[in-house]
């Protein structure tokens, strides 16, 4: 053991108080030094403790480490191996034993649950498939009812028009909705025929409503990412530019629709769609949506039909007297441009079996007696379908109105289709159809003057196309040659 020695080098005076009764035996090796207490405390704190700490760090820590490694660790490892692990193994074995009890029965239960779940999933899949099949069949049945089951009852009509163009009009704001399908004239194909680009609108687009002093009939156009409008009097079509004063020009020779913002005969490069419809605007807002060009439309002097329009063409009668028809579907865009001198008032127009537009010849009419469209000069048949009427003044289309598609009822709703033709006839250039309900349809082709019906109407509330001065027995046809049509309640 190391001896720590202390040497006292400072000296001070010792005061000693003597008493007669006291004998002092002074041992110089043990002195009570009152005045040196502070110095000793400082020495212990600043020197001795540090030396002791250093000694402990150097010698005691290795001793503790050695004791732990040689004594404590073997004792802990022995406890784990001999006490803890056997107890854990015993507990695990007990739990496994409990689980294995009736293991076959439990496995059977699990298998049964899995089988039932699988069966339920399979059943759900079957039901979903059956539901989808039923929906498909229902849709097919509806189509069949419209296009097939009623072919011997209806004729000379449109059965379907795709609703490709979708507008909303709210608070004076007109919007072309996303998902709408538009057709953009895009030049010519190699064979010289017109080429069209089909575009699906990806986002809603607002139709501009520029401020005018009064109401203005407006036609709408679009590109893939923008829209534009013009008043109908500022729109033209033809092989040559219409000159100043026009916003839109359908260049029929190049098959491109061009726009001029300043109406000064300076045109952009094109890329605009076929017109989408008509609306009425006033004071910067839209007040009405007059017509949407789904299926059919016009621009300037040109009328057009779009793909996927369906209809029935009259083609005589079956041996049992029922109507025989030819179903058709337009497969492409068809156009017809009128001559600049053309004038037609409420003229019926037709779709041919090939999908092209016709109707200029006033002698072509539907004959219900034979269920055929006939050329009245030689009574030869035309495979045409009556789809509406148009008016053209000086080569410019004023109106182009198509019929609405026929909507068939379900087969069991026979009460809705009990009305049928009971009498029909032809006299000269006129024809008539009388129905069980006493509905009377009449039509014909005549020169200007007074027309006398084959059969009289009950009153003057009947519909009349291309005529005026109505009476129950006849009317006055408008100036010139023309087709006429009437529909109302027949006289008893």
Tab-separated table of C-alpha atoms in Angstrom:
chain	number	residue	atom	x	y	z
A	1	UNK	CA	0.000	0.000	0.000
A	2	UNK	CA	1.254	3.444	-0.918
A	3	UNK	CA	1.713	5.893	2.001
A	4	UNK	CA	0.482	9.404	1.406
A	5	UNK	CA	2.710	11.817	3.372
A	6	UNK	CA	2.136	15.462	4.182
A	7	UNK	CA	4.867	17.938	5.101
A	8	UNK	CA	4.015	21.060	7.082
A	9	UNK	CA	6.271	23.847	5.997
A	10	UNK	CA	4.433	26.939	7.284
A	11	UNK	CA	4.640	27.945	10.941
A	12	UNK	CA	2.478	30.107	13.165
A	13	UNK	CA	2.267	31.107	16.776
A	14	UNK	CA	0.600	28.665	19.230
A	15	UNK	CA	-1.270	30.182	22.071
A	16	UNK	CA	-1.219	28.039	25.176
A	17	UNK	CA	-3.269	28.730	28.302
A	18	UNK	CA	-1.814	27.198	31.442
A	19	UNK	CA	-3.640	26.019	34.478
A	20	UNK	CA	-2.068	24.970	37.659
A	21	UNK	CA	-4.051	21.760	37.905
A	22	UNK	CA	-3.242	20.644	34.365
A	23	UNK	CA	-0.202	18.761	33.324
A	24	UNK	CA	0.536	18.983	29.661
A	25	UNK	CA	2.198	16.196	27.925
A	26	UNK	CA	2.887	17.443	24.436
A	27	UNK	CA	3.327	14.814	21.743
A	28	UNK	CA	4.926	16.635	18.872
A	29	UNK	CA	3.764	14.054	16.358
A	30	UNK	CA	0.086	14.908	16.882
A	31	UNK	CA	-0.639	18.565	16.860
A	32	UNK	CA	-3.968	20.344	16.767
A	33	UNK	CA	-3.354	23.038	14.260
A	34	UNK	CA	-6.448	25.215	14.268
A	35	UNK	CA	-5.291	27.863	11.891
A	36	UNK	CA	-4.173	25.302	9.145
A	37	UNK	CA	-7.608	23.627	8.643
A	38	UNK	CA	-8.514	25.453	5.438
A	39	UNK	CA	-5.232	24.660	3.748
A	40	UNK	CA	-5.678	20.964	4.474
A	41	UNK	CA	-9.267	20.938	3.074
A	42	UNK	CA	-8.127	22.597	-0.148
A	43	UNK	CA	-5.331	20.101	-0.565
A	44	UNK	CA	-7.665	17.165	-0.131
A	45	UNK	CA	-10.206	18.548	-2.651
A	46	UNK	CA	-7.773	19.644	-5.338
A	47	UNK	CA	-5.036	17.064	-5.095
A	48	UNK	CA	-5.901	13.994	-3.090
A	49	UNK	CA	-9.336	13.332	-4.640
A	50	UNK	CA	-7.944	13.617	-8.141
A	51	UNK	CA	-5.162	11.195	-7.417
A	52	UNK	CA	-7.611	8.739	-5.851
A	53	UNK	CA	-9.986	9.047	-8.892
A	54	UNK	CA	-7.136	8.429	-11.309
A	55	UNK	CA	-6.070	5.420	-9.355
A	56	UNK	CA	-9.605	4.042	-9.362
A	57	UNK	CA	-9.935	4.464	-13.127
A	58	UNK	CA	-6.671	2.698	-13.721
A	59	UNK	CA	-6.933	-0.204	-11.313
A	60	UNK	CA	-10.534	-0.763	-10.086
A	61	UNK	CA	-12.418	-0.898	-13.490
A	62	UNK	CA	-10.354	-3.809	-14.857
A	63	UNK	CA	-10.972	-5.638	-11.602
A	64	UNK	CA	-14.783	-5.158	-11.938
A	65	UNK	CA	-14.719	-6.276	-15.598
A	66	UNK	CA	-12.780	-9.381	-14.638
A	67	UNK	CA	-15.248	-10.198	-11.873
A	68	UNK	CA	-18.230	-9.824	-14.262
A	69	UNK	CA	-16.649	-12.011	-16.938
A	70	UNK	CA	-15.424	-14.722	-14.583
A	71	UNK	CA	-18.290	-14.838	-12.079
A	72	UNK	CA	-21.508	-12.995	-13.124
A	73	UNK	CA	-21.796	-14.044	-16.772
A	74	UNK	CA	-21.424	-17.785	-16.148
A	75	UNK	CA	-24.031	-17.553	-13.399
A	76	UNK	CA	-26.551	-15.735	-15.699
A	77	UNK	CA	-25.943	-18.141	-18.602
A	78	UNK	CA	-26.380	-21.126	-16.312
A	79	UNK	CA	-29.688	-19.697	-15.026
A	80	UNK	CA	-31.012	-19.149	-18.530
A	81	UNK	CA	-30.027	-22.655	-19.688
A	82	UNK	CA	-31.151	-24.555	-16.595
A	83	UNK	CA	-34.191	-22.560	-15.461
A	84	UNK	CA	-35.587	-20.075	-18.046
A	85	UNK	CA	-35.344	-22.049	-21.292
A	86	UNK	CA	-36.868	-25.249	-19.924
A	87	UNK	CA	-39.804	-23.255	-18.561
A	88	UNK	CA	-40.343	-21.537	-21.931
A	89	UNK	CA	-40.148	-24.844	-23.814
A	90	UNK	CA	-42.597	-26.362	-21.394
A	91	UNK	CA	-45.073	-23.500	-21.924
A	92	UNK	CA	-44.812	-23.747	-25.711
A	93	UNK	CA	-45.307	-27.506	-25.651
A	94	UNK	CA	-48.416	-27.052	-23.527
A	95	UNK	CA	-49.933	-24.549	-25.934
A	96	UNK	CA	-49.158	-26.739	-28.961
A	97	UNK	CA	-50.725	-29.675	-27.194
A	98	UNK	CA	-53.882	-27.659	-26.565
A	99	UNK	CA	-54.026	-26.622	-30.255
A	100	UNK	CA	-53.466	-30.191	-31.485
A	101	UNK	CA	-56.391	-31.480	-29.488
A	102	UNK	CA	-59.139	-32.453	-32.005
A	103	UNK	CA	-56.927	-31.167	-34.813
A	104	UNK	CA	-58.800	-33.146	-37.472
A	105	UNK	CA	-62.108	-31.670	-36.407
A	106	UNK	CA	-60.625	-28.170	-36.425
A	107	UNK	CA	-59.093	-28.704	-39.849
A	108	UNK	CA	-62.449	-29.889	-41.155
A	109	UNK	CA	-64.095	-26.753	-39.769
A	110	UNK	CA	-61.476	-24.586	-41.465
A	111	UNK	CA	-61.900	-26.440	-44.755
A	112	UNK	CA	-65.661	-26.040	-44.541
A	113	UNK	CA	-65.340	-22.276	-43.961
A	114	UNK	CA	-62.920	-21.936	-46.868
A	115	UNK	CA	-65.226	-23.957	-49.105
A	116	UNK	CA	-68.271	-21.893	-48.131
A	117	UNK	CA	-66.364	-18.647	-48.744
A	118	UNK	CA	-65.204	-19.891	-52.132
A	119	UNK	CA	-68.726	-20.940	-53.037
A	120	UNK	CA	-70.108	-17.563	-52.005
A	121	UNK	CA	-67.461	-15.775	-54.073
A	122	UNK	CA	-68.236	-17.977	-57.067
A	123	UNK	CA	-71.957	-17.389	-56.606
A	124	UNK	CA	-71.389	-13.639	-56.425
A	125	UNK	CA	-69.359	-13.780	-59.639
A	126	UNK	CA	-72.093	-15.794	-61.339
A	127	UNK	CA	-74.776	-13.339	-60.185
A	128	UNK	CA	-72.710	-10.380	-61.399
A	129	UNK	CA	-72.226	-12.079	-64.754
A	130	UNK	CA	-75.938	-12.861	-64.974
A	131	UNK	CA	-76.792	-9.237	-64.135
A	132	UNK	CA	-74.416	-7.955	-66.813
A	133	UNK	CA	-75.844	-10.426	-69.306
A	134	UNK	CA	-79.390	-9.375	-68.422
A	135	UNK	CA	-78.505	-5.715	-68.883
A	136	UNK	CA	-76.938	-6.473	-72.254
A	137	UNK	CA	-79.956	-8.526	-73.301
A	138	UNK	CA	-82.318	-5.776	-72.182
A	139	UNK	CA	-80.390	-3.268	-74.247
A	140	UNK	CA	-80.400	-5.605	-77.224
A	141	UNK	CA	-84.121	-6.228	-76.812
A	142	UNK	CA	-84.769	-2.489	-76.751
A	143	UNK	CA	-82.787	-2.083	-79.948
A	144	UNK	CA	-84.571	-5.009	-81.518
A	145	UNK	CA	-87.935	-3.577	-80.510
A	146	UNK	CA	-87.044	-0.310	-82.152
A	147	UNK	CA	-85.343	-1.619	-85.264
A	148	UNK	CA	-86.767	-5.087	-85.876
A	149	UNK	CA	-89.899	-6.031	-83.953
A	150	UNK	CA	-91.729	-2.975	-85.255
A	151	UNK	CA	-90.472	-3.064	-88.815
A	152	UNK	CA	-93.812	-4.302	-90.053
A	153	UNK	CA	-95.630	-1.487	-88.209
A	154	UNK	CA	-93.451	1.578	-88.820
A	155	UNK	CA	-91.691	2.769	-91.951
A	156	UNK	CA	-89.991	5.703	-93.662
A	157	UNK	CA	-88.558	7.035	-90.396
A	158	UNK	CA	-85.441	7.631	-88.300
A	159	UNK	CA	-84.902	5.157	-85.463
A	160	UNK	CA	-81.725	6.571	-83.853
A	161	UNK	CA	-79.624	9.767	-83.846
A	162	UNK	CA	-76.379	9.776	-81.795
A	163	UNK	CA	-76.380	12.517	-79.173
A	164	UNK	CA	-72.714	13.390	-79.679
A	165	UNK	CA	-72.931	17.112	-78.932
A	166	UNK	CA	-73.898	18.091	-75.381
A	167	UNK	CA	-74.719	21.659	-74.291
A	168	UNK	CA	-75.894	23.164	-71.016
A	169	UNK	CA	-77.502	26.604	-70.697
A	170	UNK	CA	-77.518	28.024	-67.167
A	171	UNK	CA	-78.038	31.668	-66.182
A	172	UNK	CA	-77.300	32.857	-69.700
A	173	UNK	CA	-74.035	30.902	-69.972
A	174	UNK	CA	-73.818	28.293	-72.725
A	175	UNK	CA	-71.287	25.475	-72.209
A	176	UNK	CA	-70.032	22.757	-74.543
A	177	UNK	CA	-69.563	19.771	-72.239
A	178	UNK	CA	-66.561	17.482	-72.060
A	179	UNK	CA	-67.106	14.183	-73.839
A	180	UNK	CA	-68.854	15.851	-76.778
A	181	UNK	CA	-67.811	14.523	-80.185
A	182	UNK	CA	-67.131	16.989	-82.980
A	183	UNK	CA	-66.051	16.604	-86.625
A	184	UNK	CA	-63.389	18.869	-88.143
A	185	UNK	CA	-63.123	19.104	-91.970
A	186	UNK	CA	-59.443	18.331	-92.646
A	187	UNK	CA	-58.749	18.576	-96.352
A	188	UNK	CA	-58.949	15.815	-98.906
A	189	UNK	CA	-58.034	12.148	-99.008
A	190	UNK	CA	-55.816	10.653	-101.692
A	191	UNK	CA	-58.885	9.677	-103.722
A	192	UNK	CA	-60.214	13.257	-103.609
A	193	UNK	CA	-62.998	12.593	-101.099
A	194	UNK	CA	-63.441	14.744	-98.009
A	195	UNK	CA	-61.440	13.909	-94.902
A	196	UNK	CA	-62.790	14.574	-91.392
A	197	UNK	CA	-61.060	14.425	-88.020
A	198	UNK	CA	-63.176	13.136	-85.131
A	199	UNK	CA	-62.357	14.903	-81.838
A	200	UNK	CA	-63.582	14.219	-78.299
A	201	UNK	CA	-63.753	17.397	-76.201
A	202	UNK	CA	-61.635	16.846	-73.064
A	203	UNK	CA	-62.948	19.672	-70.874
A	204	UNK	CA	-65.972	21.953	-70.601
A	205	UNK	CA	-65.731	25.044	-72.830
A	206	UNK	CA	-67.839	28.205	-72.542
A	207	UNK	CA	-69.394	29.517	-75.760
A	208	UNK	CA	-68.646	33.264	-76.239
A	209	UNK	CA	-71.650	35.619	-76.099
A	210	UNK	CA	-70.464	38.906	-77.503
A	211	UNK	CA	-72.699	41.869	-76.760
A	212	UNK	CA	-75.103	42.980	-79.480
A	213	UNK	CA	-77.674	45.746	-79.409
A	214	UNK	CA	-80.464	43.257	-80.137
A	215	UNK	CA	-81.160	39.515	-80.341
A	216	UNK	CA	-78.945	37.619	-82.769
A	217	UNK	CA	-79.267	34.059	-84.075
A	218	UNK	CA	-75.833	32.560	-83.537
A	219	UNK	CA	-74.038	29.476	-84.847
A	220	UNK	CA	-71.390	27.669	-82.737
A	221	UNK	CA	-68.021	26.244	-83.814
A	222	UNK	CA	-65.160	24.597	-81.943
A	223	UNK	CA	-61.573	23.410	-82.139
A	224	UNK	CA	-59.978	20.882	-79.807
A	225	UNK	CA	-59.334	23.537	-77.153
A	226	UNK	CA	-61.433	26.593	-78.035
A	227	UNK	CA	-64.824	27.773	-79.282
A	228	UNK	CA	-66.058	30.623	-81.477
A	229	UNK	CA	-69.388	31.957	-82.740
A	230	UNK	CA	-70.866	34.097	-85.490
A	231	UNK	CA	-74.280	35.356	-86.502
A	232	UNK	CA	-75.898	33.173	-89.135
A	233	UNK	CA	-75.879	35.999	-91.698
A	234	UNK	CA	-72.059	36.103	-91.457
A	235	UNK	CA	-71.530	32.457	-92.413
A	236	UNK	CA	-71.042	31.117	-95.934
A	237	UNK	CA	-69.955	28.047	-97.862
A	238	UNK	CA	-68.701	27.520	-101.376
A	239	UNK	CA	-65.641	27.015	-103.533
A	240	UNK	CA	-64.574	30.674	-103.447
A	241	UNK	CA	-64.321	33.194	-100.601
A	242	UNK	CA	-67.556	35.117	-99.922
A	243	UNK	CA	-65.521	38.298	-99.449
A	244	UNK	CA	-65.885	40.890	-96.712
A	245	UNK	CA	-68.631	40.776	-94.102
A	246	UNK	CA	-68.282	37.111	-93.137
A	247	UNK	CA	-66.823	35.446	-90.023
A	248	UNK	CA	-66.888	31.809	-91.137
A	249	UNK	CA	-66.397	30.263	-94.547
A	250	UNK	CA	-66.608	26.574	-95.351
A	251	UNK	CA	-64.214	26.208	-98.266
A	252	UNK	CA	-65.891	23.291	-100.030
A	253	UNK	CA	-63.094	22.891	-102.584
A	254	UNK	CA	-60.469	22.371	-99.851
A	255	UNK	CA	-62.855	20.923	-97.215
A	256	UNK	CA	-61.706	23.375	-94.521
A	257	UNK	CA	-63.698	25.780	-92.325
A	258	UNK	CA	-61.917	29.116	-91.891
A	259	UNK	CA	-62.457	32.096	-89.572
A	260	UNK	CA	-62.017	35.844	-90.040
A	261	UNK	CA	-62.209	37.867	-86.836
A	262	UNK	CA	-62.290	41.222	-88.663
A	263	UNK	CA	-64.678	40.119	-91.470
A	264	UNK	CA	-62.255	41.633	-93.997
A	265	UNK	CA	-61.694	38.583	-96.218
A	266	UNK	CA	-58.495	37.655	-94.340
A	267	UNK	CA	-58.904	34.048	-93.225
A	268	UNK	CA	-57.017	31.888	-90.749
A	269	UNK	CA	-55.618	28.473	-91.661
A	270	UNK	CA	-58.801	26.665	-90.652
A	271	UNK	CA	-59.174	23.743	-88.297
A	272	UNK	CA	-62.697	24.639	-87.137
A	273	UNK	CA	-65.404	22.022	-86.692
A	274	UNK	CA	-68.648	21.598	-88.506
A	275	UNK	CA	-71.171	23.865	-86.736
A	276	UNK	CA	-72.514	22.464	-83.480
A	277	UNK	CA	-75.875	24.197	-83.273
A	278	UNK	CA	-77.827	27.439	-83.043
A	279	UNK	CA	-78.668	29.725	-80.145
A	280	UNK	CA	-80.204	33.127	-79.506
A	281	UNK	CA	-78.055	35.705	-77.693
A	282	UNK	CA	-78.842	39.210	-76.521
A	283	UNK	CA	-76.929	41.760	-74.411
A	284	UNK	CA	-74.016	39.400	-73.768
A	285	UNK	CA	-75.991	36.322	-72.633
A	286	UNK	CA	-77.718	33.369	-74.286
A	287	UNK	CA	-81.470	33.373	-73.943
A	288	UNK	CA	-82.209	30.062	-75.693
A	289	UNK	CA	-80.631	27.050	-77.366
A	290	UNK	CA	-82.546	26.757	-80.631
A	291	UNK	CA	-81.038	23.681	-82.287
A	292	UNK	CA	-78.240	21.160	-81.711
A	293	UNK	CA	-76.709	19.651	-84.835
A	294	UNK	CA	-76.774	16.025	-83.768
A	295	UNK	CA	-77.239	13.825	-86.820
A	296	UNK	CA	-77.874	16.692	-89.246
A	297	UNK	CA	-76.888	20.324	-89.680
A	298	UNK	CA	-76.008	23.077	-92.140
A	299	UNK	CA	-73.469	25.828	-92.821
A	300	UNK	CA	-74.083	28.532	-95.404
A	301	UNK	CA	-75.347	26.799	-98.537
A	302	UNK	CA	-74.358	23.303	-97.396
A	303	UNK	CA	-76.384	20.682	-95.523
A	304	UNK	CA	-74.762	17.608	-93.948
A	305	UNK	CA	-75.579	14.312	-92.245
A	306	UNK	CA	-73.316	12.637	-89.675
A	307	UNK	CA	-72.354	8.980	-89.075
A	308	UNK	CA	-74.452	6.421	-87.169
A	309	UNK	CA	-77.885	7.805	-87.956
A	310	UNK	CA	-80.290	4.856	-88.262
A	311	UNK	CA	-83.612	4.547	-90.025
A	312	UNK	CA	-86.044	2.476	-92.078
A	313	UNK	CA	-86.576	2.799	-95.833
A	314	UNK	CA	-90.004	1.819	-97.186
A	315	UNK	CA	-89.716	-1.167	-99.523
A	316	UNK	CA	-93.216	-2.425	-100.242
A	317	UNK	CA	-95.313	-4.839	-98.235
A	318	UNK	CA	-95.024	-8.409	-97.065
A	319	UNK	CA	-97.381	-11.160	-98.232
A	320	UNK	CA	-99.500	-10.694	-95.091
A	321	UNK	CA	-99.945	-7.001	-95.828
A	322	UNK	CA	-97.492	-5.801	-93.146
A	323	UNK	CA	-94.853	-3.228	-94.013
A	324	UNK	CA	-91.537	-4.329	-95.474
A	325	UNK	CA	-88.528	-2.088	-94.785
A	326	UNK	CA	-84.789	-1.801	-95.298
A	327	UNK	CA	-82.816	-0.796	-92.210
A	328	UNK	CA	-79.909	1.563	-92.817
A	329	UNK	CA	-77.101	3.205	-90.826
A	330	UNK	CA	-75.065	6.126	-92.145
A	331	UNK	CA	-71.360	5.291	-92.095
A	332	UNK	CA	-69.785	8.620	-93.042
A	333	UNK	CA	-70.383	12.351	-93.317
A	334	UNK	CA	-72.466	13.278	-96.361
A	335	UNK	CA	-72.907	16.793	-97.749
A	336	UNK	CA	-74.870	18.669	-100.342
A	337	UNK	CA	-74.221	22.293	-101.391
A	338	UNK	CA	-77.024	24.260	-103.079
A	339	UNK	CA	-76.576	26.428	-106.131
A	340	UNK	CA	-76.606	30.156	-105.353
A	341	UNK	CA	-79.869	30.591	-107.272
A	342	UNK	CA	-81.711	27.780	-105.470
A	343	UNK	CA	-85.008	28.549	-103.711
A	344	UNK	CA	-86.958	25.857	-101.833
A	345	UNK	CA	-89.679	26.367	-99.276
A	346	UNK	CA	-90.271	23.593	-96.704
A	347	UNK	CA	-88.994	21.008	-99.149
A	348	UNK	CA	-88.834	17.387	-97.906
A	349	UNK	CA	-85.339	15.984	-97.979
A	350	UNK	CA	-84.288	12.370	-98.060
A	351	UNK	CA	-81.529	10.009	-97.071
A	352	UNK	CA	-80.810	7.435	-99.723
A	353	UNK	CA	-79.979	3.812	-98.981
A	354	UNK	CA	-76.276	4.733	-99.454
A	355	UNK	CA	-76.553	7.527	-96.878
A	356	UNK	CA	-76.353	10.472	-99.291
A	357	UNK	CA	-78.670	13.477	-99.087
A	358	UNK	CA	-81.352	14.191	-101.663
A	359	UNK	CA	-84.729	15.831	-102.073
A	360	UNK	CA	-84.480	18.400	-104.834
A	361	UNK	CA	-86.993	16.668	-107.048
A	362	UNK	CA	-90.517	17.607	-105.849
A	363	UNK	CA	-92.042	14.657	-107.681
A	364	UNK	CA	-90.561	12.144	-105.227
A	365	UNK	CA	-93.105	11.239	-102.525
A	366	UNK	CA	-93.919	8.470	-100.101
A	367	UNK	CA	-96.943	6.374	-101.086
A	368	UNK	CA	-98.525	4.637	-98.096
A	369	UNK	CA	-100.733	2.412	-100.249
A	370	UNK	CA	-97.719	0.598	-101.621
A	371	UNK	CA	-95.313	1.537	-98.791
A	372	UNK	CA	-92.824	2.904	-101.289
A	373	UNK	CA	-91.194	6.208	-102.126
A	374	UNK	CA	-92.145	6.830	-105.744
A	375	UNK	CA	-91.159	9.192	-108.491
A	376	UNK	CA	-94.598	10.437	-109.464
A	377	UNK	CA	-93.747	10.945	-113.133
A	378	UNK	CA	-93.215	7.279	-113.940
A	379	UNK	CA	-93.998	5.805	-110.483
A	380	UNK	CA	-90.580	4.187	-110.274
A	381	UNK	CA	-89.381	3.342	-106.771
A	382	UNK	CA	-86.704	5.288	-104.866
A	383	UNK	CA	-84.963	3.753	-101.843
A	384	UNK	CA	-85.187	6.965	-99.818
A	385	UNK	CA	-86.123	7.805	-96.226
A	386	UNK	CA	-87.966	11.025	-95.398
A	387	UNK	CA	-85.930	12.692	-92.644
A	388	UNK	CA	-87.268	16.261	-92.490
A	389	UNK	CA	-87.603	19.490	-94.410
A	390	UNK	CA	-85.507	22.509	-95.377
A	391	UNK	CA	-85.899	26.023	-96.709
A	392	UNK	CA	-83.338	27.637	-99.029
A	393	UNK	CA	-83.433	31.263	-100.269
A	394	UNK	CA	-80.994	32.398	-102.961
A	395	UNK	CA	-78.823	29.371	-102.304
A	396	UNK	CA	-78.495	29.949	-98.546
A	397	UNK	CA	-80.034	27.473	-96.114
A	398	UNK	CA	-82.528	29.161	-93.806
A	399	UNK	CA	-83.835	26.090	-91.937
A	400	UNK	CA	-82.863	22.438	-91.876
A	401	UNK	CA	-85.113	20.484	-89.513
A	402	UNK	CA	-84.924	16.740	-89.072
A	403	UNK	CA	-87.517	14.393	-87.664
A	404	UNK	CA	-87.073	13.018	-84.184
A	405	UNK	CA	-86.251	9.304	-83.910
A	406	UNK	CA	-89.096	6.832	-83.601
A	407	UNK	CA	-89.295	5.372	-80.067
A	408	UNK	CA	-90.744	1.880	-79.850
A	409	UNK	CA	-92.769	0.731	-76.877
A	410	UNK	CA	-92.381	-2.633	-75.204
A	411	UNK	CA	-94.067	-5.591	-76.878
A	412	UNK	CA	-96.639	-6.003	-74.125
A	413	UNK	CA	-97.783	-2.345	-74.303
A	414	UNK	CA	-100.042	-3.068	-77.248
A	415	UNK	CA	-102.599	-0.505	-76.102
A	416	UNK	CA	-100.156	2.181	-77.186
A	417	UNK	CA	-99.956	0.929	-80.760
A	418	UNK	CA	-103.600	0.121	-81.397
A	419	UNK	CA	-103.982	3.117	-83.727
A	420	UNK	CA	-103.390	2.055	-87.310
A	421	UNK	CA	-104.286	2.997	-90.884
A	422	UNK	CA	-107.761	1.847	-91.897
A	423	UNK	CA	-108.009	3.641	-95.226
A	424	UNK	CA	-105.623	5.178	-97.745
A	425	UNK	CA	-105.868	6.551	-101.236
A	426	UNK	CA	-104.311	8.575	-104.078
A	427	UNK	CA	-105.867	11.159	-106.373
A	428	UNK	CA	-103.621	12.781	-108.937
A	429	UNK	CA	-100.670	14.315	-107.079
A	430	UNK	CA	-102.382	13.936	-103.708
A	431	UNK	CA	-102.579	11.149	-101.151
A	432	UNK	CA	-104.229	10.546	-97.756
A	433	UNK	CA	-104.075	8.178	-94.761
A	434	UNK	CA	-106.987	7.747	-92.342
A	435	UNK	CA	-106.322	6.094	-88.962
A	436	UNK	CA	-108.586	4.174	-86.615
A	437	UNK	CA	-108.432	7.117	-84.170
A	438	UNK	CA	-109.723	9.394	-86.993
A	439	UNK	CA	-106.305	10.977	-87.421
A	440	UNK	CA	-106.003	12.177	-91.018
A	441	UNK	CA	-102.783	12.777	-92.944
A	442	UNK	CA	-102.734	14.260	-96.418
A	443	UNK	CA	-100.068	15.551	-98.779
A	444	UNK	CA	-99.089	16.187	-102.317
A	445	UNK	CA	-97.314	18.310	-104.878
A	446	UNK	CA	-99.057	21.173	-106.630
A	447	UNK	CA	-98.633	24.510	-108.322
A	448	UNK	CA	-99.672	27.726	-106.632
A	449	UNK	CA	-103.404	28.149	-106.137
A	450	UNK	CA	-106.235	26.637	-104.147
A	451	UNK	CA	-105.935	23.049	-102.998
A	452	UNK	CA	-108.959	20.894	-102.131
A	453	UNK	CA	-108.348	18.007	-99.725
A	454	UNK	CA	-109.341	14.483	-100.755
A	455	UNK	CA	-110.965	14.224	-97.321
A	456	UNK	CA	-112.060	17.164	-95.116
A	457	UNK	CA	-110.777	17.893	-91.601
A	458	UNK	CA	-112.991	18.329	-88.545
A	459	UNK	CA	-111.599	21.841	-87.915
A	460	UNK	CA	-108.753	24.135	-88.953
A	461	UNK	CA	-106.434	23.106	-86.090
A	462	UNK	CA	-104.556	20.700	-88.336
A	463	UNK	CA	-100.816	21.104	-89.056
A	464	UNK	CA	-100.065	22.523	-92.508
A	465	UNK	CA	-96.664	22.756	-94.193
A	466	UNK	CA	-96.234	25.017	-97.223
A	467	UNK	CA	-99.681	26.601	-97.292
A	468	UNK	CA	-101.981	29.253	-95.820
A	469	UNK	CA	-105.625	30.369	-95.716
A	470	UNK	CA	-106.687	27.102	-94.119
A	471	UNK	CA	-110.228	25.741	-94.209
A	472	UNK	CA	-111.609	22.333	-93.332
A	473	UNK	CA	-111.744	21.408	-97.017
A	474	UNK	CA	-108.556	22.964	-98.354
A	475	UNK	CA	-106.011	25.805	-98.383
A	476	UNK	CA	-103.973	28.077	-100.624
A	477	UNK	CA	-100.503	26.859	-101.546
A	478	UNK	CA	-97.591	29.279	-101.389
A	479	UNK	CA	-96.134	30.824	-104.532
A	480	UNK	CA	-94.541	28.412	-106.995
A	481	UNK	CA	-94.348	24.633	-107.165
A	482	UNK	CA	-93.958	22.737	-103.961
A	483	UNK	CA	-94.714	19.818	-101.682
A	484	UNK	CA	-97.344	20.251	-99.019
A	485	UNK	CA	-98.348	18.201	-95.978
A	486	UNK	CA	-101.215	18.286	-93.466
A	487	UNK	CA	-101.983	16.341	-90.289
A	488	UNK	CA	-105.047	16.627	-88.058
A	489	UNK	CA	-108.424	15.240	-87.032
A	490	UNK	CA	-110.626	14.041	-89.861
A	491	UNK	CA	-114.291	14.949	-90.183
A	492	UNK	CA	-116.727	12.266	-89.029
